[in-house]
């Protein structure tokens, strides 16, 4: 009996993931507000009624995509803040991670960039909440660094929010550069130039951090 339940649960999870993947694939060419439930189920090959076993509606699927898109990045950035002792080393590692994330997850990055200020309120709120949680995690890492000893908690959080906003904008810019490069026949240096600018901007933020007084 338990084996049967396990098989059913695995199949249910497989269908749920297939719906998420189909939604993400369709969103490469349109916004979430224009996505139809039947479009998604048609790609997966299930009846529209099956959709409701996994999600309440399309916005609910969008919220799940937000969690999927940003969740794994939290763990990696936290590890960088905890393990890289030097500022330059941390900056280089952070930008490298963002570059790799864009290469591995272009559809997720495109989805977040488009829907962060898109027309589906539940998804906008989910992205804002996820980025706020991300900023709180980064703030905890920054607070543990000696340079933050004299900083107020509000200022540490403000700095963390700057970092998170910068990471999101950098990811979007790298993706745009890659897309433009493909459209123009391939500019191999476009992404490198975006990454170098991102490193310089982070160095500027780090320099300002050393001299910040409230």
XYZ file of N, CA and C in Angstrom:
642
model
N 0.836 -1.213 0.000
C 0.000 0.000 0.000
C 0.867 1.258 0.000
N 1.896 1.269 0.881
C 2.774 2.436 0.957
C 3.523 2.632 -0.350
N 3.858 1.516 -1.028
C 4.542 1.614 -2.315
C 3.639 2.293 -3.343
N 2.366 1.954 -3.343
C 1.406 2.563 -4.273
C 1.277 4.060 -4.019
N 1.207 4.428 -2.735
C 1.107 5.852 -2.379
C 2.366 6.585 -2.842
N 3.521 5.951 -2.666
C 4.774 6.564 -3.088
C 4.831 6.786 -4.582
N 4.338 5.817 -5.346
C 4.317 5.944 -6.804
C 3.386 7.075 -7.225
N 2.217 7.135 -6.592
C 1.264 8.202 -6.916
C 1.843 9.578 -6.590
N 2.506 9.663 -5.444
C 3.092 10.941 -5.044
C 4.180 11.374 -6.021
N 4.987 10.406 -6.463
C 6.050 10.702 -7.422
C 5.459 11.171 -8.755
N 4.377 10.526 -9.182
C 3.730 10.909 -10.429
C 3.114 12.303 -10.319
N 2.528 12.569 -9.153
C 1.942 13.889 -8.930
C 3.016 14.971 -8.998
N 4.162 14.715 -8.374
C 5.250 15.676 -8.395
C 5.800 15.851 -9.808
N 5.851 14.761 -10.545
C 6.332 14.820 -11.927
C 5.412 15.688 -12.792
N 4.095 15.526 -12.610
C 3.143 16.334 -13.373
C 3.232 17.797 -12.979
N 3.359 18.045 -11.690
C 3.492 19.437 -11.215
C 4.710 20.099 -11.847
N 5.837 19.393 -11.844
C 7.053 19.959 -12.421
C 6.904 20.166 -13.930
N 6.191 19.247 -14.580
C 5.953 19.387 -16.023
C 5.128 20.634 -16.317
N 4.159 20.930 -15.462
C 3.357 22.144 -15.627
C 4.206 23.399 -15.429
N 5.078 23.371 -14.424
C 5.977 24.501 -14.199
C 6.906 24.703 -15.396
N 7.471 23.611 -15.879
C 8.394 23.698 -17.022
C 7.677 24.219 -18.266
N 6.445 23.746 -18.482
C 5.673 24.193 -19.644
C 5.347 25.678 -19.532
N 4.942 26.098 -18.334
C 4.644 27.509 -18.128
C 5.859 28.377 -18.381
N 7.001 27.964 -17.876
C 8.228 28.732 -18.057
C 8.615 28.809 -19.533
N 8.446 27.708 -20.226
C 8.783 27.673 -21.656
C 7.875 28.619 -22.446
N 6.593 28.610 -22.147
C 5.655 29.492 -22.839
C 5.907 30.958 -22.506
N 6.402 31.221 -21.300
C 6.637 32.596 -20.873
C 7.869 33.214 -21.522
N 8.604 32.440 -22.270
C 9.736 32.997 -23.014
C 9.248 33.968 -24.077
N 7.995 33.802 -24.503
C 7.467 34.609 -25.608
C 6.281 35.482 -25.212
N 5.879 35.441 -23.947
C 4.729 36.240 -23.533
C 4.790 36.498 -22.039
N 3.934 37.411 -21.563
C 3.875 37.711 -20.139
C 2.910 36.757 -19.447
N 3.040 36.679 -18.138
C 2.180 35.785 -17.372
C 0.712 36.194 -17.483
N 0.449 37.493 -17.565
C -0.936 37.966 -17.622
C -1.657 37.509 -18.893
N -0.895 37.134 -19.917
C -1.519 36.674 -21.167
C -1.498 35.150 -21.310
N -0.922 34.465 -20.334
C -0.794 33.006 -20.417
C -2.111 32.322 -20.064
N -2.533 31.395 -20.888
C -3.769 30.663 -20.644
C -3.527 29.295 -20.035
N -4.422 28.899 -19.164
C -4.325 27.594 -18.504
C -4.311 26.459 -19.530
N -5.152 26.558 -20.530
C -5.229 25.497 -21.540
C -3.943 25.404 -22.357
N -3.253 26.535 -22.543
C -1.964 26.492 -23.231
C -0.984 25.605 -22.478
N -0.963 25.776 -21.167
C -0.014 25.029 -20.335
C -0.348 23.547 -20.345
N -1.617 23.226 -20.128
C -1.993 21.808 -20.057
C -1.845 21.128 -21.417
N -2.026 21.880 -22.488
C -1.862 21.297 -23.819
C -0.409 20.867 -24.040
N 0.535 21.683 -23.584
C 1.949 21.343 -23.730
C 2.288 20.086 -22.935
N 1.734 19.975 -21.733
C 2.030 18.827 -20.873
C 1.293 17.575 -21.330
N 0.119 17.772 -21.978
C -0.669 16.635 -22.420
C -1.607 16.112 -21.360
N -2.115 17.023 -20.511
C -3.089 16.627 -19.489
C -4.352 17.458 -19.676
N -5.441 16.986 -19.094
C -6.706 17.708 -19.175
C -6.631 18.976 -18.328
N -7.317 20.052 -18.728
C -7.304 21.284 -17.933
C -7.677 21.055 -16.471
N -8.587 20.118 -16.219
C -8.988 19.846 -14.835
C -7.814 19.376 -13.989
N -6.828 18.722 -14.613
C -5.672 18.214 -13.878
C -4.815 19.349 -13.322
N -4.871 20.491 -13.969
C -4.094 21.652 -13.512
C -4.448 22.006 -12.073
N -5.758 21.909 -11.751
C -6.227 22.357 -10.438
C -5.842 21.423 -9.300
N -5.304 20.285 -9.624
C -4.778 19.408 -8.569
C -3.432 19.922 -8.050
N -2.835 20.864 -8.774
C -1.501 21.348 -8.432
C -1.457 22.849 -8.149
N -2.290 23.619 -8.849
C -2.289 25.074 -8.698
C -3.716 25.597 -8.729
N -3.943 26.688 -7.984
C -5.289 27.274 -7.955
C -5.623 27.949 -9.283
N -4.622 28.588 -9.860
C -4.815 29.342 -11.107
C -3.437 29.662 -11.678
N -3.403 30.412 -12.767
C -2.136 30.770 -13.396
C -1.266 31.639 -12.479
N -1.823 32.621 -11.771
C -0.978 33.374 -10.833
C -0.318 32.474 -9.782
N -1.032 31.444 -9.328
C -0.462 30.523 -8.351
C 0.720 29.768 -8.959
N 0.605 29.374 -10.215
C 1.731 28.766 -10.914
C 2.885 29.765 -11.005
N 2.566 31.026 -11.258
C 3.598 32.056 -11.328
C 4.342 32.219 -10.015
N 3.628 32.166 -8.906
C 4.264 32.263 -7.584
C 5.222 31.088 -7.366
N 4.796 29.898 -7.780
C 5.668 28.736 -7.666
C 6.928 28.900 -8.521
N 6.779 29.523 -9.676
C 7.930 29.784 -10.533
C 8.888 30.791 -9.899
N 8.350 31.742 -9.160
C 9.202 32.691 -8.437
C 10.084 31.949 -7.443
N 9.470 31.065 -6.659
C 10.224 30.296 -5.669
C 11.287 29.438 -6.337
N 10.921 28.831 -7.460
C 11.864 27.990 -8.187
C 12.992 28.829 -8.782
N 12.678 30.017 -9.279
C 13.659 30.856 -9.964
C 14.701 31.429 -9.017
N 14.294 31.842 -7.831
C 15.196 32.551 -6.935
C 15.725 31.708 -5.778
N 15.034 30.617 -5.476
C 15.391 29.851 -4.283
C 16.827 29.363 -4.253
N 17.313 28.774 -5.342
C 18.647 28.184 -5.340
C 19.750 29.230 -5.270
N 19.451 30.451 -5.719
C 20.464 31.496 -5.698
C 20.783 31.937 -4.280
N 19.812 31.869 -3.385
C 20.034 32.256 -1.989
C 21.185 31.464 -1.388
N 21.130 30.167 -1.552
C 22.105 29.276 -0.913
C 23.513 29.604 -1.388
N 23.663 29.840 -2.683
C 24.982 30.098 -3.250
C 25.543 31.420 -2.747
N 24.730 32.460 -2.745
C 25.216 33.776 -2.301
C 25.539 33.752 -0.812
N 24.750 33.085 -0.007
C 25.049 32.956 1.421
C 26.412 32.298 1.618
N 26.682 31.273 0.830
C 27.957 30.568 0.943
C 29.122 31.488 0.597
N 28.939 32.337 -0.413
C 30.001 33.276 -0.796
C 30.287 34.245 0.344
N 29.234 34.793 0.943
C 29.413 35.749 2.030
C 30.107 35.112 3.228
N 29.835 33.834 3.444
C 30.397 33.146 4.599
C 31.837 32.690 4.373
N 32.184 32.352 3.126
C 33.442 31.656 2.888
C 34.533 32.499 2.246
N 34.200 33.569 1.553
C 35.218 34.347 0.850
C 35.674 35.507 1.736
N 36.898 35.480 2.233
C 37.332 36.482 3.198
C 37.650 37.843 2.598
N 38.227 37.901 1.389
C 38.648 39.166 0.810
C 37.564 39.810 -0.018
N 37.489 41.154 0.031
C 36.446 41.861 -0.699
C 36.561 41.620 -2.199
N 37.773 41.748 -2.751
C 37.962 41.536 -4.181
C 37.590 40.111 -4.578
N 38.019 39.177 -3.749
C 37.725 37.770 -4.020
C 36.225 37.523 -3.982
N 35.561 38.128 -3.028
C 34.115 37.946 -2.901
C 33.387 38.550 -4.095
N 33.825 39.717 -4.522
C 33.198 40.371 -5.677
C 33.360 39.515 -6.928
N 34.570 39.045 -7.180
C 34.810 38.217 -8.366
C 33.965 36.951 -8.327
N 33.897 36.343 -7.164
C 33.138 35.104 -7.023
C 31.635 35.363 -7.205
N 31.151 36.465 -6.648
C 29.728 36.784 -6.750
C 29.320 36.987 -8.207
N 30.091 37.768 -8.945
C 29.762 38.015 -10.348
C 29.862 36.734 -11.153
N 30.866 35.912 -10.856
C 31.010 34.632 -11.564
C 29.801 33.735 -11.322
N 29.302 33.732 -10.106
C 28.127 32.923 -9.782
C 26.906 33.432 -10.542
N 26.729 34.756 -10.608
C 25.597 35.315 -11.342
C 25.694 34.964 -12.826
N 26.902 35.066 -13.390
C 27.090 34.688 -14.796
C 26.702 33.235 -15.031
N 27.160 32.358 -14.146
C 26.850 30.938 -14.301
C 25.361 30.678 -14.131
N 24.743 31.402 -13.194
C 23.307 31.237 -12.959
C 22.511 31.617 -14.199
N 22.927 32.699 -14.859
C 22.238 33.127 -16.081
C 22.418 32.083 -17.178
N 23.620 31.550 -17.306
C 23.866 30.516 -18.324
C 23.023 29.279 -18.066
N 22.891 28.903 -16.798
C 22.166 27.677 -16.454
C 20.648 27.876 -16.432
N 20.198 29.122 -16.160
C 18.758 29.360 -15.944
C 18.255 30.593 -16.691
N 18.509 30.701 -17.989
C 18.090 31.917 -18.696
C 16.588 32.160 -18.646
N 15.795 31.098 -18.723
C 14.333 31.269 -18.711
C 13.858 31.798 -17.361
N 14.471 31.332 -16.278
C 14.097 31.822 -14.949
C 14.464 33.297 -14.789
N 15.652 33.665 -15.269
C 16.078 35.066 -15.161
C 15.159 35.959 -15.981
N 14.808 35.520 -17.174
C 13.909 36.299 -18.033
C 12.534 36.465 -17.368
N 12.051 35.408 -16.752
C 10.758 35.448 -16.072
C 10.763 36.477 -14.937
N 11.789 36.449 -14.089
C 11.863 37.381 -12.971
C 11.994 38.818 -13.468
N 12.849 39.034 -14.463
C 13.052 40.382 -14.988
C 11.757 40.948 -15.563
N 10.985 40.112 -16.241
C 9.743 40.568 -16.881
C 8.620 40.761 -15.866
N 8.506 39.844 -14.923
C 7.344 39.858 -14.034
C 7.548 40.653 -12.751
N 8.783 41.098 -12.488
C 9.032 41.874 -11.267
C 8.160 43.118 -11.236
N 7.917 43.697 -12.395
C 7.044 44.876 -12.491
C 5.909 44.598 -13.475
N 5.507 43.343 -13.560
C 4.486 42.921 -14.504
C 3.074 43.148 -14.007
N 2.132 42.561 -14.742
C 0.734 42.856 -14.490
C 0.019 41.931 -13.519
N 0.723 40.919 -12.979
C 0.071 39.970 -12.058
C 0.506 40.307 -10.633
N -0.424 40.856 -9.866
C -0.096 41.384 -8.536
C 0.477 40.314 -7.613
N -0.110 39.125 -7.624
C 0.365 38.069 -6.723
C 1.817 37.710 -7.003
N 2.190 37.743 -8.276
C 3.570 37.405 -8.650
C 4.514 38.554 -8.306
N 4.078 39.789 -8.541
C 4.894 40.949 -8.126
C 5.174 40.881 -6.641
N 4.147 40.590 -5.850
C 4.318 40.509 -4.401
C 5.225 39.347 -4.018
N 5.110 38.224 -4.708
C 5.956 37.067 -4.415
C 7.419 37.375 -4.711
N 7.677 38.059 -5.831
C 9.050 38.431 -6.164
C 9.599 39.400 -5.125
N 8.794 40.401 -4.746
C 9.228 41.371 -3.746
C 9.530 40.683 -2.417
N 8.681 39.737 -2.029
C 8.883 39.026 -0.767
C 10.139 38.152 -0.820
N 10.346 37.505 -1.961
C 11.522 36.638 -2.107
C 12.801 37.470 -2.089
N 12.785 38.620 -2.741
C 13.965 39.478 -2.742
C 14.199 40.095 -1.363
N 13.121 40.388 -0.647
C 13.266 40.897 0.721
C 13.883 39.838 1.628
N 13.454 38.589 1.450
C 14.034 37.496 2.240
C 15.505 37.311 1.874
N 15.791 37.431 0.589
C 17.156 37.342 0.103
C 18.011 38.438 0.749
N 17.485 39.671 0.776
C 18.209 40.793 1.373
C 18.453 40.565 2.861
N 17.476 39.998 3.555
C 17.649 39.720 4.984
C 18.761 38.690 5.204
N 18.844 37.701 4.320
C 19.906 36.694 4.427
C 21.274 37.322 4.163
N 21.343 38.180 3.140
C 22.597 38.873 2.841
C 22.975 39.793 4.000
N 21.987 40.470 4.578
C 22.256 41.358 5.713
C 22.851 40.587 6.885
N 22.363 39.387 7.122
C 22.914 38.572 8.208
C 24.383 38.251 7.940
N 24.719 37.975 6.678
C 26.110 37.722 6.328
C 26.974 38.962 6.478
N 26.438 40.113 6.055
C 27.188 41.365 6.179
C 27.364 41.765 7.639
N 26.343 41.537 8.444
C 26.410 41.892 9.862
C 27.543 41.140 10.565
N 27.837 39.934 10.120
C 28.876 39.110 10.756
C 30.289 39.583 10.415
N 30.415 40.485 9.442
C 31.738 40.963 9.038
C 32.169 42.125 9.933
N 33.448 42.151 10.350
C 33.929 43.197 11.281
C 33.683 44.618 10.805
N 33.707 44.852 9.501
C 33.513 46.206 8.985
C 32.123 46.749 9.322
N 31.207 45.867 9.668
C 29.831 46.284 9.979
C 29.617 46.544 11.464
N 30.647 46.434 12.287
C 30.474 46.527 13.742
C 29.788 47.821 14.185
N 30.125 48.939 13.535
C 29.569 50.230 13.965
C 28.291 50.601 13.221
N 27.829 49.717 12.368
C 26.646 50.021 11.553
C 25.362 49.682 12.296
N 24.327 50.462 12.026
C 23.003 50.123 12.548
C 22.414 48.982 11.716
N 21.453 48.291 12.291
C 20.805 47.206 11.555
C 20.109 47.731 10.300
N 19.528 48.916 10.379
C 18.852 49.493 9.213
C 19.839 49.751 8.077
N 21.025 50.237 8.423
C 22.018 50.521 7.390
C 22.566 49.240 6.774
N 22.754 48.213 7.586
C 23.211 46.926 7.056
C 22.166 46.364 6.091
N 20.891 46.467 6.471
C 19.828 45.985 5.584
C 19.779 46.815 4.304
N 19.962 48.117 4.411
C 19.983 48.975 3.228
C 21.096 48.538 2.273
N 22.264 48.253 2.814
C 23.373 47.789 1.984
C 23.043 46.447 1.339
N 22.451 45.566 2.108
C 22.073 44.248 1.572
C 21.077 44.395 0.426
N 20.114 45.307 0.581
C 19.141 45.532 -0.488
C 19.817 46.067 -1.745
N 20.842 46.910 -1.568
C 21.602 47.398 -2.714
C 22.289 46.248 -3.442
N 22.885 45.354 -2.670
C 23.549 44.198 -3.266
C 22.559 43.326 -4.041
N 21.419 43.055 -3.434
C 20.425 42.190 -4.072
C 19.899 42.840 -5.350
N 19.570 44.129 -5.284
C 19.110 44.831 -6.487
C 20.176 44.778 -7.581
N 21.416 44.954 -7.177
C 22.514 44.927 -8.141
C 22.646 43.551 -8.783
N 22.512 42.496 -7.986
C 22.608 41.135 -8.531
C 21.499 40.869 -9.542
N 20.279 41.292 -9.217
C 19.146 41.071 -10.123
C 19.350 41.855 -11.420
N 19.772 43.111 -11.302
C 19.994 43.924 -12.497
C 21.150 43.376 -13.332
N 22.192 42.883 -12.653
C 23.322 42.302 -13.379
C 22.896 41.057 -14.141
N 22.124 40.203 -13.499
C 21.643 38.993 -14.172
C 20.827 39.349 -15.404
N 19.942 40.334 -15.272
C 19.111 40.756 -16.399
C 19.966 41.349 -17.517
N 20.984 42.141 -17.148
C 21.850 42.770 -18.152
C 22.681 41.733 -18.891
N 23.171 40.725 -18.175
C 23.941 39.652 -18.813
C 23.056 38.888 -19.797
N 21.825 38.612 -19.386
C 20.902 37.907 -20.276
C 20.598 38.739 -21.517
N 20.364 40.041 -21.328
C 20.101 40.920 -22.478
C 21.300 40.940 -23.424
N 22.500 40.996 -22.864
C 23.703 41.012 -23.695
C 23.833 39.720 -24.490
N 23.523 38.604 -23.833
C 23.585 37.316 -24.523
C 22.539 37.242 -25.629
N 21.319 37.699 -25.339
C 20.254 37.690 -26.340
C 20.596 38.602 -27.514
N 21.111 39.794 -27.217
C 21.471 40.736 -28.284
C 22.617 40.185 -29.118
N 23.560 39.513 -28.444
C 24.685 38.933 -29.162
C 24.239 37.877 -30.142
N 23.286 37.037 -29.721
C 22.751 36.012 -30.619
C 22.014 36.649 -31.794
N 21.236 37.689 -31.506
C 20.458 38.343 -32.563
C 21.363 39.043 -33.576
N 22.507 39.542 -33.090
C 23.423 40.289 -33.970
C 24.514 39.413 -34.571
N 24.383 38.118 -34.378
C 25.383 37.227 -34.951
C 26.483 36.834 -33.992
N 26.365 37.239 -32.721
C 27.296 36.761 -31.717
C 28.399 37.746 -31.373
N 28.210 38.498 -30.297
C 29.254 39.367 -29.744
C 29.779 38.688 -28.495
N 30.905 37.986 -28.650
C 31.420 37.172 -27.547
C 31.812 38.020 -26.347
N 32.124 39.296 -26.572
C 32.599 40.125 -25.471
C 31.512 40.880 -24.737
N 30.276 40.842 -25.220
C 29.217 41.648 -24.615
C 28.962 41.257 -23.160
N 28.843 39.974 -22.906
C 28.594 39.509 -21.536
C 29.780 39.809 -20.635
N 30.990 39.691 -21.182
C 32.195 39.989 -20.398
C 32.219 41.456 -19.990
N 31.792 42.322 -20.891
C 31.777 43.752 -20.561
C 30.753 44.062 -19.473
N 29.598 43.398 -19.543
C 28.589 43.586 -18.486
C 29.130 43.095 -17.151
N 29.781 41.942 -17.158
C 30.322 41.374 -15.922
C 31.410 42.267 -15.340
N 32.270 42.812 -16.195
C 33.332 43.692 -15.701
C 32.755 44.964 -15.097
N 31.731 45.500 -15.730
C 31.076 46.696 -15.169
C 30.437 46.372 -13.825
N 29.843 45.202 -13.722
C 29.227 44.785 -12.457
C 30.277 44.677 -11.357
N 31.450 44.136 -11.700
C 32.529 44.037 -10.706
C 32.981 45.417 -10.252
N 33.101 46.343 -11.192
C 33.522 47.702 -10.850
C 32.476 48.401 -9.974
N 31.220 48.179 -10.280
C 30.159 48.778 -9.468
C 30.175 48.219 -8.044
N 30.400 46.924 -7.917
C 30.470 46.321 -6.589
C 31.688 46.821 -5.814
N 32.792 47.058 -6.507
C 33.971 47.613 -5.841
C 33.673 49.021 -5.327
N 32.923 49.786 -6.128
C 32.541 51.135 -5.705
C 31.658 51.077 -4.468
N 30.706 50.154 -4.451
C 29.851 49.989 -3.268
C 30.690 49.593 -2.064
N 31.635 48.679 -2.258
C 32.485 48.219 -1.155
C 33.355 49.349 -0.623
N 33.875 50.187 -1.526
C 34.683 51.327 -1.097
C 33.852 52.308 -0.290
N 32.638 52.584 -0.760
C 31.757 53.470 -0.016
C 31.412 52.906 1.352
N 31.301 51.590 1.426
C 30.988 50.938 2.699
C 32.060 51.221 3.745
N 33.316 51.245 3.333
C 34.416 51.460 4.265
C 34.394 52.854 4.863
N 33.774 53.814 4.165
C 33.799 55.203 4.598
C 32.423 55.738 4.987
N 31.454 54.810 5.110
C 30.097 55.242 5.428
C 29.973 55.703 6.880
N 29.377 56.873 7.068
C 29.019 57.342 8.401
C 27.594 57.854 8.344
N 26.808 57.468 9.328
C 25.390 57.858 9.335
C 25.250 59.282 9.871
